[in-house]
mmCIF file with all atom_site columns, C-alpha atoms in Angstrom:
data_model
loop_
_atom_site.group_PDB
_atom_site.id
_atom_site.type_symbol
_atom_site.label_atom_id
_atom_site.label_alt_id
_atom_site.label_comp_id
_atom_site.label_asym_id
_atom_site.label_entity_id
_atom_site.label_seq_id
_atom_site.pdbx_PDB_ins_code
_atom_site.Cartn_x
_atom_site.Cartn_y
_atom_site.Cartn_z
_atom_site.occupancy
_atom_site.B_iso_or_equiv
_atom_site.pdbx_formal_charge
_atom_site.auth_seq_id
_atom_site.auth_comp_id
_atom_site.auth_asym_id
_atom_site.auth_atom_id
_atom_site.pdbx_PDB_model_num
ATOM 1   C CA . MET A 1 1   ? 29.889  19.797  -20.752 1.00 43.00 ? 1   MET A CA 1
ATOM 2   C CA . SER A 1 2   ? 27.635  17.865  -23.220 1.00 46.00 ? 2   SER A CA 1
ATOM 3   C CA . ALA A 1 3   ? 24.617  15.968  -21.999 1.00 48.00 ? 3   ALA A CA 1
ATOM 4   C CA . GLU A 1 4   ? 26.147  12.785  -23.495 1.00 51.00 ? 4   GLU A CA 1
ATOM 5   C CA . ARG A 1 5   ? 29.374  13.221  -21.510 1.00 52.00 ? 5   ARG A CA 1
ATOM 6   C CA . GLU A 1 6   ? 27.710  14.019  -18.238 1.00 67.00 ? 6   GLU A CA 1
ATOM 7   C CA . PRO A 1 7   ? 26.795  10.355  -17.290 1.00 68.00 ? 7   PRO A CA 1
ATOM 8   C CA . LEU A 1 8   ? 30.343  9.351   -17.853 1.00 70.00 ? 8   LEU A CA 1
ATOM 9   C CA . ASP A 1 9   ? 31.584  12.083  -15.607 1.00 73.00 ? 9   ASP A CA 1
ATOM 10  C CA . VAL A 1 10  ? 29.104  11.079  -12.903 1.00 71.00 ? 10  VAL A CA 1
ATOM 11  C CA . ILE A 1 11  ? 30.287  7.472   -13.079 1.00 75.00 ? 11  ILE A CA 1
ATOM 12  C CA . ALA A 1 12  ? 33.911  8.642   -12.929 1.00 76.00 ? 12  ALA A CA 1
ATOM 13  C CA . ARG A 1 13  ? 33.278  10.844  -9.957  1.00 78.00 ? 13  ARG A CA 1
ATOM 14  C CA . HIS A 1 14  ? 31.136  8.221   -8.109  1.00 80.00 ? 14  HIS A CA 1
ATOM 15  C CA . GLN A 1 15  ? 32.552  4.901   -9.307  1.00 85.00 ? 15  GLN A CA 1
ATOM 16  C CA . GLY A 1 16  ? 33.023  3.353   -5.810  1.00 87.00 ? 16  GLY A CA 1
ATOM 17  C CA . ASP A 1 17  ? 29.589  4.514   -4.605  1.00 86.00 ? 17  ASP A CA 1
ATOM 18  C CA . LEU A 1 18  ? 27.863  3.313   -7.687  1.00 86.00 ? 18  LEU A CA 1
ATOM 19  C CA . GLU A 1 19  ? 29.529  -0.096  -7.525  1.00 89.00 ? 19  GLU A CA 1
ATOM 20  C CA . ALA A 1 20  ? 28.481  -0.294  -3.787  1.00 89.00 ? 20  ALA A CA 1
ATOM 21  C CA . LEU A 1 21  ? 24.963  0.659   -4.830  1.00 89.00 ? 21  LEU A CA 1
ATOM 22  C CA . ASP A 1 22  ? 24.866  -2.072  -7.479  1.00 89.00 ? 22  ASP A CA 1
ATOM 23  C CA . GLY A 1 23  ? 25.956  -4.609  -4.940  1.00 89.00 ? 23  GLY A CA 1
ATOM 24  C CA . ALA A 1 24  ? 23.393  -3.444  -2.435  1.00 89.00 ? 24  ALA A CA 1
ATOM 25  C CA . LEU A 1 25  ? 20.562  -3.552  -4.877  1.00 88.00 ? 25  LEU A CA 1
ATOM 26  C CA . GLY A 1 26  ? 21.530  -7.098  -5.855  1.00 86.00 ? 26  GLY A CA 1
ATOM 27  C CA . ARG A 1 27  ? 21.445  -8.350  -2.332  1.00 85.00 ? 27  ARG A CA 1
ATOM 28  C CA . VAL A 1 28  ? 18.245  -6.462  -1.390  1.00 86.00 ? 28  VAL A CA 1
ATOM 29  C CA . ARG A 1 29  ? 16.421  -7.475  -4.515  1.00 83.00 ? 29  ARG A CA 1
ATOM 30  C CA . ARG A 1 30  ? 15.732  -10.955 -3.129  1.00 81.00 ? 30  ARG A CA 1
ATOM 31  C CA . LEU A 1 31  ? 15.363  -9.981  0.587   1.00 82.00 ? 31  LEU A CA 1
ATOM 32  C CA . TRP A 1 32  ? 11.935  -11.479 0.939   1.00 79.00 ? 32  TRP A CA 1
ATOM 33  C CA . ASP A 1 33  ? 13.053  -14.756 -0.648  1.00 78.00 ? 33  ASP A CA 1
ATOM 34  C CA . GLN A 1 34  ? 16.137  -15.488 1.376   1.00 84.00 ? 34  GLN A CA 1
ATOM 35  C CA . PRO A 1 35  ? 15.827  -18.754 3.307   1.00 86.00 ? 35  PRO A CA 1
ATOM 36  C CA . GLY A 1 36  ? 16.329  -17.067 6.724   1.00 86.00 ? 36  GLY A CA 1
ATOM 37  C CA . VAL A 1 37  ? 13.836  -14.384 6.023   1.00 84.00 ? 37  VAL A CA 1
ATOM 38  C CA . ARG A 1 38  ? 11.244  -16.980 4.766   1.00 80.00 ? 38  ARG A CA 1
ATOM 39  C CA . ALA A 1 39  ? 11.916  -19.123 7.916   1.00 83.00 ? 39  ALA A CA 1
ATOM 40  C CA . TRP A 1 40  ? 11.308  -15.846 10.047  1.00 83.00 ? 40  TRP A CA 1
ATOM 41  C CA . PHE A 1 41  ? 7.905   -15.372 8.280   1.00 79.00 ? 41  PHE A CA 1
ATOM 42  C CA . ARG A 1 42  ? 6.975   -19.032 8.370   1.00 79.00 ? 42  ARG A CA 1
ATOM 43  C CA . SER A 1 43  ? 7.518   -19.067 12.215  1.00 83.00 ? 43  SER A CA 1
ATOM 44  C CA . ARG A 1 44  ? 4.916   -16.292 12.419  1.00 82.00 ? 44  ARG A CA 1
ATOM 45  C CA . LEU A 1 45  ? 2.359   -17.333 9.689   1.00 75.00 ? 45  LEU A CA 1
ATOM 46  C CA . ASP A 1 46  ? 1.412   -20.185 7.594   1.00 66.00 ? 46  ASP A CA 1
ATOM 47  C CA . LEU A 1 47  ? 3.205   -19.258 4.403   1.00 60.00 ? 47  LEU A CA 1
ATOM 48  C CA . ASP A 1 48  ? 2.929   -22.417 2.389   1.00 60.00 ? 48  ASP A CA 1
ATOM 49  C CA . THR A 1 49  ? 0.885   -20.626 -0.178  1.00 53.00 ? 49  THR A CA 1
ATOM 50  C CA . VAL A 1 50  ? 2.274   -17.093 0.039   1.00 64.00 ? 50  VAL A CA 1
ATOM 51  C CA . ASP A 1 51  ? 5.783   -16.291 -1.283  1.00 77.00 ? 51  ASP A CA 1
ATOM 52  C CA . ALA A 1 52  ? 6.969   -12.925 -2.341  1.00 79.00 ? 52  ALA A CA 1
ATOM 53  C CA . ALA A 1 53  ? 5.528   -13.086 -5.856  1.00 86.00 ? 53  ALA A CA 1
ATOM 54  C CA . ALA A 1 54  ? 2.105   -14.020 -4.323  1.00 88.00 ? 54  ALA A CA 1
ATOM 55  C CA . PHE A 1 55  ? 2.379   -11.102 -1.869  1.00 89.00 ? 55  PHE A CA 1
ATOM 56  C CA . ARG A 1 56  ? 3.219   -8.688  -4.673  1.00 92.00 ? 56  ARG A CA 1
ATOM 57  C CA . THR A 1 57  ? 0.248   -10.102 -6.739  1.00 95.00 ? 57  THR A CA 1
ATOM 58  C CA . LEU A 1 58  ? -2.214  -9.819  -3.807  1.00 96.00 ? 58  LEU A CA 1
ATOM 59  C CA . ARG A 1 59  ? -0.915  -6.162  -3.202  1.00 95.00 ? 59  ARG A CA 1
ATOM 60  C CA . ALA A 1 60  ? -1.453  -5.339  -6.900  1.00 97.00 ? 60  ALA A CA 1
ATOM 61  C CA . VAL A 1 61  ? -4.963  -6.885  -6.964  1.00 97.00 ? 61  VAL A CA 1
ATOM 62  C CA . ASN A 1 62  ? -5.820  -4.894  -3.881  1.00 96.00 ? 62  ASN A CA 1
ATOM 63  C CA . GLN A 1 63  ? -4.399  -1.694  -5.221  1.00 95.00 ? 63  GLN A CA 1
ATOM 64  C CA . LEU A 1 64  ? -6.374  -2.005  -8.477  1.00 95.00 ? 64  LEU A CA 1
ATOM 65  C CA . GLY A 1 65  ? -9.481  -1.618  -6.409  1.00 86.00 ? 65  GLY A CA 1
ATOM 66  C CA . PRO A 1 66  ? -12.723 -3.551  -5.490  1.00 82.00 ? 66  PRO A CA 1
ATOM 67  C CA . ASP A 1 67  ? -14.055 -3.657  -9.094  1.00 82.00 ? 67  ASP A CA 1
ATOM 68  C CA . GLY A 1 68  ? -11.424 -6.178  -9.966  1.00 83.00 ? 68  GLY A CA 1
ATOM 69  C CA . ALA A 1 69  ? -7.903  -6.252  -11.452 1.00 92.00 ? 69  ALA A CA 1
ATOM 70  C CA . SER A 1 70  ? -7.085  -7.197  -15.033 1.00 92.00 ? 70  SER A CA 1
ATOM 71  C CA . VAL A 1 71  ? -4.110  -9.314  -15.960 1.00 94.00 ? 71  VAL A CA 1
ATOM 72  C CA . ASN A 1 72  ? -2.609  -6.202  -17.764 1.00 93.00 ? 72  ASN A CA 1
ATOM 73  C CA . GLY A 1 73  ? -3.124  -4.061  -14.734 1.00 94.00 ? 73  GLY A CA 1
ATOM 74  C CA . VAL A 1 74  ? -1.369  -6.513  -12.496 1.00 96.00 ? 74  VAL A CA 1
ATOM 75  C CA . ALA A 1 75  ? 1.391   -6.896  -15.093 1.00 94.00 ? 75  ALA A CA 1
ATOM 76  C CA . ASP A 1 76  ? 1.792   -3.028  -15.262 1.00 91.00 ? 76  ASP A CA 1
ATOM 77  C CA . LEU A 1 77  ? 1.928   -2.696  -11.484 1.00 91.00 ? 77  LEU A CA 1
ATOM 78  C CA . LEU A 1 78  ? 4.441   -5.608  -11.031 1.00 92.00 ? 78  LEU A CA 1
ATOM 79  C CA . ARG A 1 79  ? 6.440   -4.613  -14.123 1.00 88.00 ? 79  ARG A CA 1
ATOM 80  C CA . VAL A 1 80  ? 6.202   -8.114  -15.650 1.00 92.00 ? 80  VAL A CA 1
ATOM 81  C CA . ASP A 1 81  ? 4.779   -9.327  -18.908 1.00 93.00 ? 81  ASP A CA 1
ATOM 82  C CA . GLY A 1 82  ? 1.163   -10.417 -19.197 1.00 93.00 ? 82  GLY A CA 1
ATOM 83  C CA . SER A 1 83  ? 2.103   -14.158 -19.133 1.00 95.00 ? 83  SER A CA 1
ATOM 84  C CA . THR A 1 84  ? 4.017   -13.866 -15.922 1.00 95.00 ? 84  THR A CA 1
ATOM 85  C CA . ALA A 1 85  ? 1.080   -11.857 -14.397 1.00 96.00 ? 85  ALA A CA 1
ATOM 86  C CA . SER A 1 86  ? -1.275  -14.499 -15.490 1.00 95.00 ? 86  SER A CA 1
ATOM 87  C CA . ARG A 1 87  ? 0.740   -17.211 -13.911 1.00 96.00 ? 87  ARG A CA 1
ATOM 88  C CA . PHE A 1 88  ? 0.962   -15.289 -10.709 1.00 96.00 ? 88  PHE A CA 1
ATOM 89  C CA . LEU A 1 89  ? -2.787  -14.695 -10.739 1.00 96.00 ? 89  LEU A CA 1
ATOM 90  C CA . GLU A 1 90  ? -3.580  -18.403 -11.592 1.00 95.00 ? 90  GLU A CA 1
ATOM 91  C CA . ARG A 1 91  ? -1.355  -19.487 -8.485  1.00 94.00 ? 91  ARG A CA 1
ATOM 92  C CA . THR A 1 92  ? -3.220  -17.142 -6.152  1.00 94.00 ? 92  THR A CA 1
ATOM 93  C CA . CYS A 1 93  ? -6.537  -18.326 -7.464  1.00 95.00 ? 93  CYS A CA 1
ATOM 94  C CA . GLU A 1 94  ? -5.557  -21.965 -6.966  1.00 94.00 ? 94  GLU A CA 1
ATOM 95  C CA . ALA A 1 95  ? -4.582  -21.046 -3.383  1.00 92.00 ? 95  ALA A CA 1
ATOM 96  C CA . GLY A 1 96  ? -7.944  -19.510 -2.759  1.00 94.00 ? 96  GLY A CA 1
ATOM 97  C CA . LEU A 1 97  ? -6.581  -15.981 -2.270  1.00 94.00 ? 97  LEU A CA 1
ATOM 98  C CA . VAL A 1 98  ? -8.014  -14.467 -5.343  1.00 96.00 ? 98  VAL A CA 1
ATOM 99  C CA . THR A 1 99  ? -11.099 -15.064 -7.303  1.00 95.00 ? 99  THR A CA 1
ATOM 100 C CA . SER A 1 100 ? -11.531 -14.838 -11.023 1.00 93.00 ? 100 SER A CA 1
ATOM 101 C CA . ALA A 1 101 ? -14.681 -13.896 -12.964 1.00 90.00 ? 101 ALA A CA 1
ATOM 102 C CA . LEU A 1 102 ? -15.601 -12.593 -16.400 1.00 86.00 ? 102 LEU A CA 1
ATOM 103 C CA . ASP A 1 103 ? -15.131 -8.847  -16.492 1.00 75.00 ? 103 ASP A CA 1
ATOM 104 C CA . ARG A 1 104 ? -18.425 -6.983  -16.299 1.00 76.00 ? 104 ARG A CA 1
ATOM 105 C CA . ARG A 1 105 ? -17.313 -4.410  -18.943 1.00 77.00 ? 105 ARG A CA 1
ATOM 106 C CA . ASP A 1 106 ? -15.646 -6.704  -21.337 1.00 76.00 ? 106 ASP A CA 1
ATOM 107 C CA . ARG A 1 107 ? -16.806 -10.376 -21.338 1.00 75.00 ? 107 ARG A CA 1
ATOM 108 C CA . ARG A 1 108 ? -13.535 -11.504 -23.236 1.00 79.00 ? 108 ARG A CA 1
ATOM 109 C CA . ARG A 1 109 ? -11.511 -10.642 -20.206 1.00 83.00 ? 109 ARG A CA 1
ATOM 110 C CA . ARG A 1 110 ? -11.173 -11.965 -16.553 1.00 88.00 ? 110 ARG A CA 1
ATOM 111 C CA . SER A 1 111 ? -11.487 -9.757  -13.455 1.00 91.00 ? 111 SER A CA 1
ATOM 112 C CA . PHE A 1 112 ? -9.638  -10.654 -10.251 1.00 95.00 ? 112 PHE A CA 1
ATOM 113 C CA . THR A 1 113 ? -10.527 -9.735  -6.689  1.00 95.00 ? 113 THR A CA 1
ATOM 114 C CA . LEU A 1 114 ? -9.141  -10.759 -3.316  1.00 96.00 ? 114 LEU A CA 1
ATOM 115 C CA . THR A 1 115 ? -11.015 -13.417 -1.359  1.00 96.00 ? 115 THR A CA 1
ATOM 116 C CA . GLU A 1 116 ? -11.477 -12.755 2.336   1.00 95.00 ? 116 GLU A CA 1
ATOM 117 C CA . GLU A 1 117 ? -8.564  -15.192 2.978   1.00 93.00 ? 117 GLU A CA 1
ATOM 118 C CA . GLY A 1 118 ? -6.469  -13.238 0.459   1.00 94.00 ? 118 GLY A CA 1
ATOM 119 C CA . ARG A 1 119 ? -7.193  -9.960  2.181   1.00 94.00 ? 119 ARG A CA 1
ATOM 120 C CA . ARG A 1 120 ? -6.332  -11.530 5.475   1.00 92.00 ? 120 ARG A CA 1
ATOM 121 C CA . ARG A 1 121 ? -3.116  -12.879 4.317   1.00 90.00 ? 121 ARG A CA 1
ATOM 122 C CA . LEU A 1 122 ? -2.239  -9.586  2.467   1.00 93.00 ? 122 LEU A CA 1
ATOM 123 C CA . LEU A 1 123 ? -2.744  -7.555  5.769   1.00 92.00 ? 123 LEU A CA 1
ATOM 124 C CA . ALA A 1 124 ? -0.930  -10.058 7.795   1.00 89.00 ? 124 ALA A CA 1
ATOM 125 C CA . LEU A 1 125 ? 2.123   -10.255 5.471   1.00 88.00 ? 125 LEU A CA 1
ATOM 126 C CA . ARG A 1 126 ? 2.136   -6.537  5.068   1.00 91.00 ? 126 ARG A CA 1
ATOM 127 C CA . ASP A 1 127 ? 2.196   -6.045  8.841   1.00 91.00 ? 127 ASP A CA 1
ATOM 128 C CA . LEU A 1 128 ? 4.982   -8.508  9.188   1.00 88.00 ? 128 LEU A CA 1
ATOM 129 C CA . ARG A 1 129 ? 7.036   -7.020  6.361   1.00 88.00 ? 129 ARG A CA 1
ATOM 130 C CA . VAL A 1 130 ? 6.718   -3.614  7.785   1.00 93.00 ? 130 VAL A CA 1
ATOM 131 C CA . GLY A 1 131 ? 7.567   -4.949  11.297  1.00 92.00 ? 131 GLY A CA 1
ATOM 132 C CA . LEU A 1 132 ? 10.651  -6.738  9.913   1.00 90.00 ? 132 LEU A CA 1
ATOM 133 C CA . LEU A 1 133 ? 11.712  -3.511  8.067   1.00 92.00 ? 133 LEU A CA 1
ATOM 134 C CA . GLY A 1 134 ? 11.225  -1.729  11.431  1.00 95.00 ? 134 GLY A CA 1
ATOM 135 C CA . GLN A 1 135 ? 13.452  -4.260  13.095  1.00 93.00 ? 135 GLN A CA 1
ATOM 136 C CA . LEU A 1 136 ? 16.132  -4.042  10.376  1.00 92.00 ? 136 LEU A CA 1
ATOM 137 C CA . THR A 1 137 ? 16.255  -0.147  10.599  1.00 95.00 ? 137 THR A CA 1
ATOM 138 C CA . SER A 1 138 ? 15.621  0.219   14.334  1.00 96.00 ? 138 SER A CA 1
ATOM 139 C CA . ASP A 1 139 ? 19.101  1.623   14.957  1.00 97.00 ? 139 ASP A CA 1
ATOM 140 C CA . TRP A 1 140 ? 19.009  3.912   11.957  1.00 96.00 ? 140 TRP A CA 1
ATOM 141 C CA . PRO A 1 141 ? 18.470  7.751   12.422  1.00 97.00 ? 141 PRO A CA 1
ATOM 142 C CA . ALA A 1 142 ? 14.837  8.650   11.609  1.00 96.00 ? 142 ALA A CA 1
ATOM 143 C CA . ASP A 1 143 ? 16.048  10.861  8.679   1.00 97.00 ? 143 ASP A CA 1
ATOM 144 C CA . ASP A 1 144 ? 17.678  7.805   7.066   1.00 96.00 ? 144 ASP A CA 1
ATOM 145 C CA . VAL A 1 145 ? 14.557  5.698   7.328   1.00 96.00 ? 145 VAL A CA 1
ATOM 146 C CA . GLN A 1 146 ? 12.466  8.629   5.862   1.00 96.00 ? 146 GLN A CA 1
ATOM 147 C CA . ALA A 1 147 ? 14.981  9.216   3.109   1.00 95.00 ? 147 ALA A CA 1
ATOM 148 C CA . LEU A 1 148 ? 15.308  5.624   1.928   1.00 94.00 ? 148 LEU A CA 1
ATOM 149 C CA . PRO A 1 149 ? 11.853  5.375   0.289   1.00 93.00 ? 149 PRO A CA 1
ATOM 150 C CA . VAL A 1 150 ? 12.289  8.888   -1.307  1.00 95.00 ? 150 VAL A CA 1
ATOM 151 C CA . LEU A 1 151 ? 15.673  7.979   -2.687  1.00 93.00 ? 151 LEU A CA 1
ATOM 152 C CA . LEU A 1 152 ? 14.511  4.557   -4.076  1.00 91.00 ? 152 LEU A CA 1
ATOM 153 C CA . ALA A 1 153 ? 11.431  6.241   -5.716  1.00 92.00 ? 153 ALA A CA 1
ATOM 154 C CA . ARG A 1 154 ? 13.893  8.714   -7.410  1.00 92.00 ? 154 ARG A CA 1
ATOM 155 C CA . LEU A 1 155 ? 15.970  5.755   -8.680  1.00 90.00 ? 155 LEU A CA 1
ATOM 156 C CA . ASP A 1 156 ? 12.787  4.000   -9.846  1.00 85.00 ? 156 ASP A CA 1
ATOM 157 C CA . ALA A 1 157 ? 11.658  7.292   -11.591 1.00 88.00 ? 157 ALA A CA 1
ATOM 158 C CA . ALA A 1 158 ? 15.070  7.499   -13.298 1.00 86.00 ? 158 ALA A CA 1
ATOM 159 C CA . VAL A 1 159 ? 14.472  4.040   -14.855 1.00 83.00 ? 159 VAL A CA 1
ATOM 160 C CA . ILE A 1 160 ? 11.168  5.469   -16.431 1.00 81.00 ? 160 ILE A CA 1
ATOM 161 C CA . VAL A 1 161 ? 12.882  8.611   -17.566 1.00 81.00 ? 161 VAL A CA 1
ATOM 162 C CA . LEU A 1 162 ? 15.527  6.662   -19.400 1.00 78.00 ? 162 LEU A CA 1
ATOM 163 C CA . GLY A 1 163 ? 12.779  4.399   -20.953 1.00 74.00 ? 163 GLY A CA 1
ATOM 164 C CA . LEU A 1 164 ? 14.176  1.267   -19.346 1.00 67.00 ? 164 LEU A CA 1
ATOM 165 C CA . ASP A 1 165 ? 11.006  0.298   -17.692 1.00 65.00 ? 165 ASP A CA 1
ATOM 166 C CA . ASP A 1 166 ? 8.829   -2.473  -19.059 1.00 57.00 ? 166 ASP A CA 1
ATOM 167 C CA . ASP A 1 167 ? 5.862   0.006   -19.447 1.00 50.00 ? 167 ASP A CA 1
ATOM 168 C CA . GLN A 1 168 ? 7.462   1.705   -22.397 1.00 42.00 ? 168 GLN A CA 1
#
């Protein structure tokens, strides 16, 4: 069997499963922005300034470390273009969750760090998101809960291998 033929054979063998996966990914993609989920969060936190994009931005700034995050670093982590990352960072700065300063190494660039309020919101949202995921999967077998992030990471890695990610 040729390498070019193999994906078609996989599709033919797993057509129904792949269609179900496509549907599930489409629904889950917007999980955090669904009105009911946002209402659930809002009832537990003041979320007027923190939506899913802001949470992802805060998480990216945090992951990039205490020396500050660049627009390009945030864009890479979020898999968005630089202008989108810049807008996300601007919104979180305006909300007082991130600070912006000239980069110490390159004065032509800006460096972004979390404010204390940004860190507090990030941790509170992370805890709530993890708690909600715990509720959503509470009746799942432990093996399924452990397997899901591994399987999703494999799917994400396949996107990179095929050169379909924005980082290429």
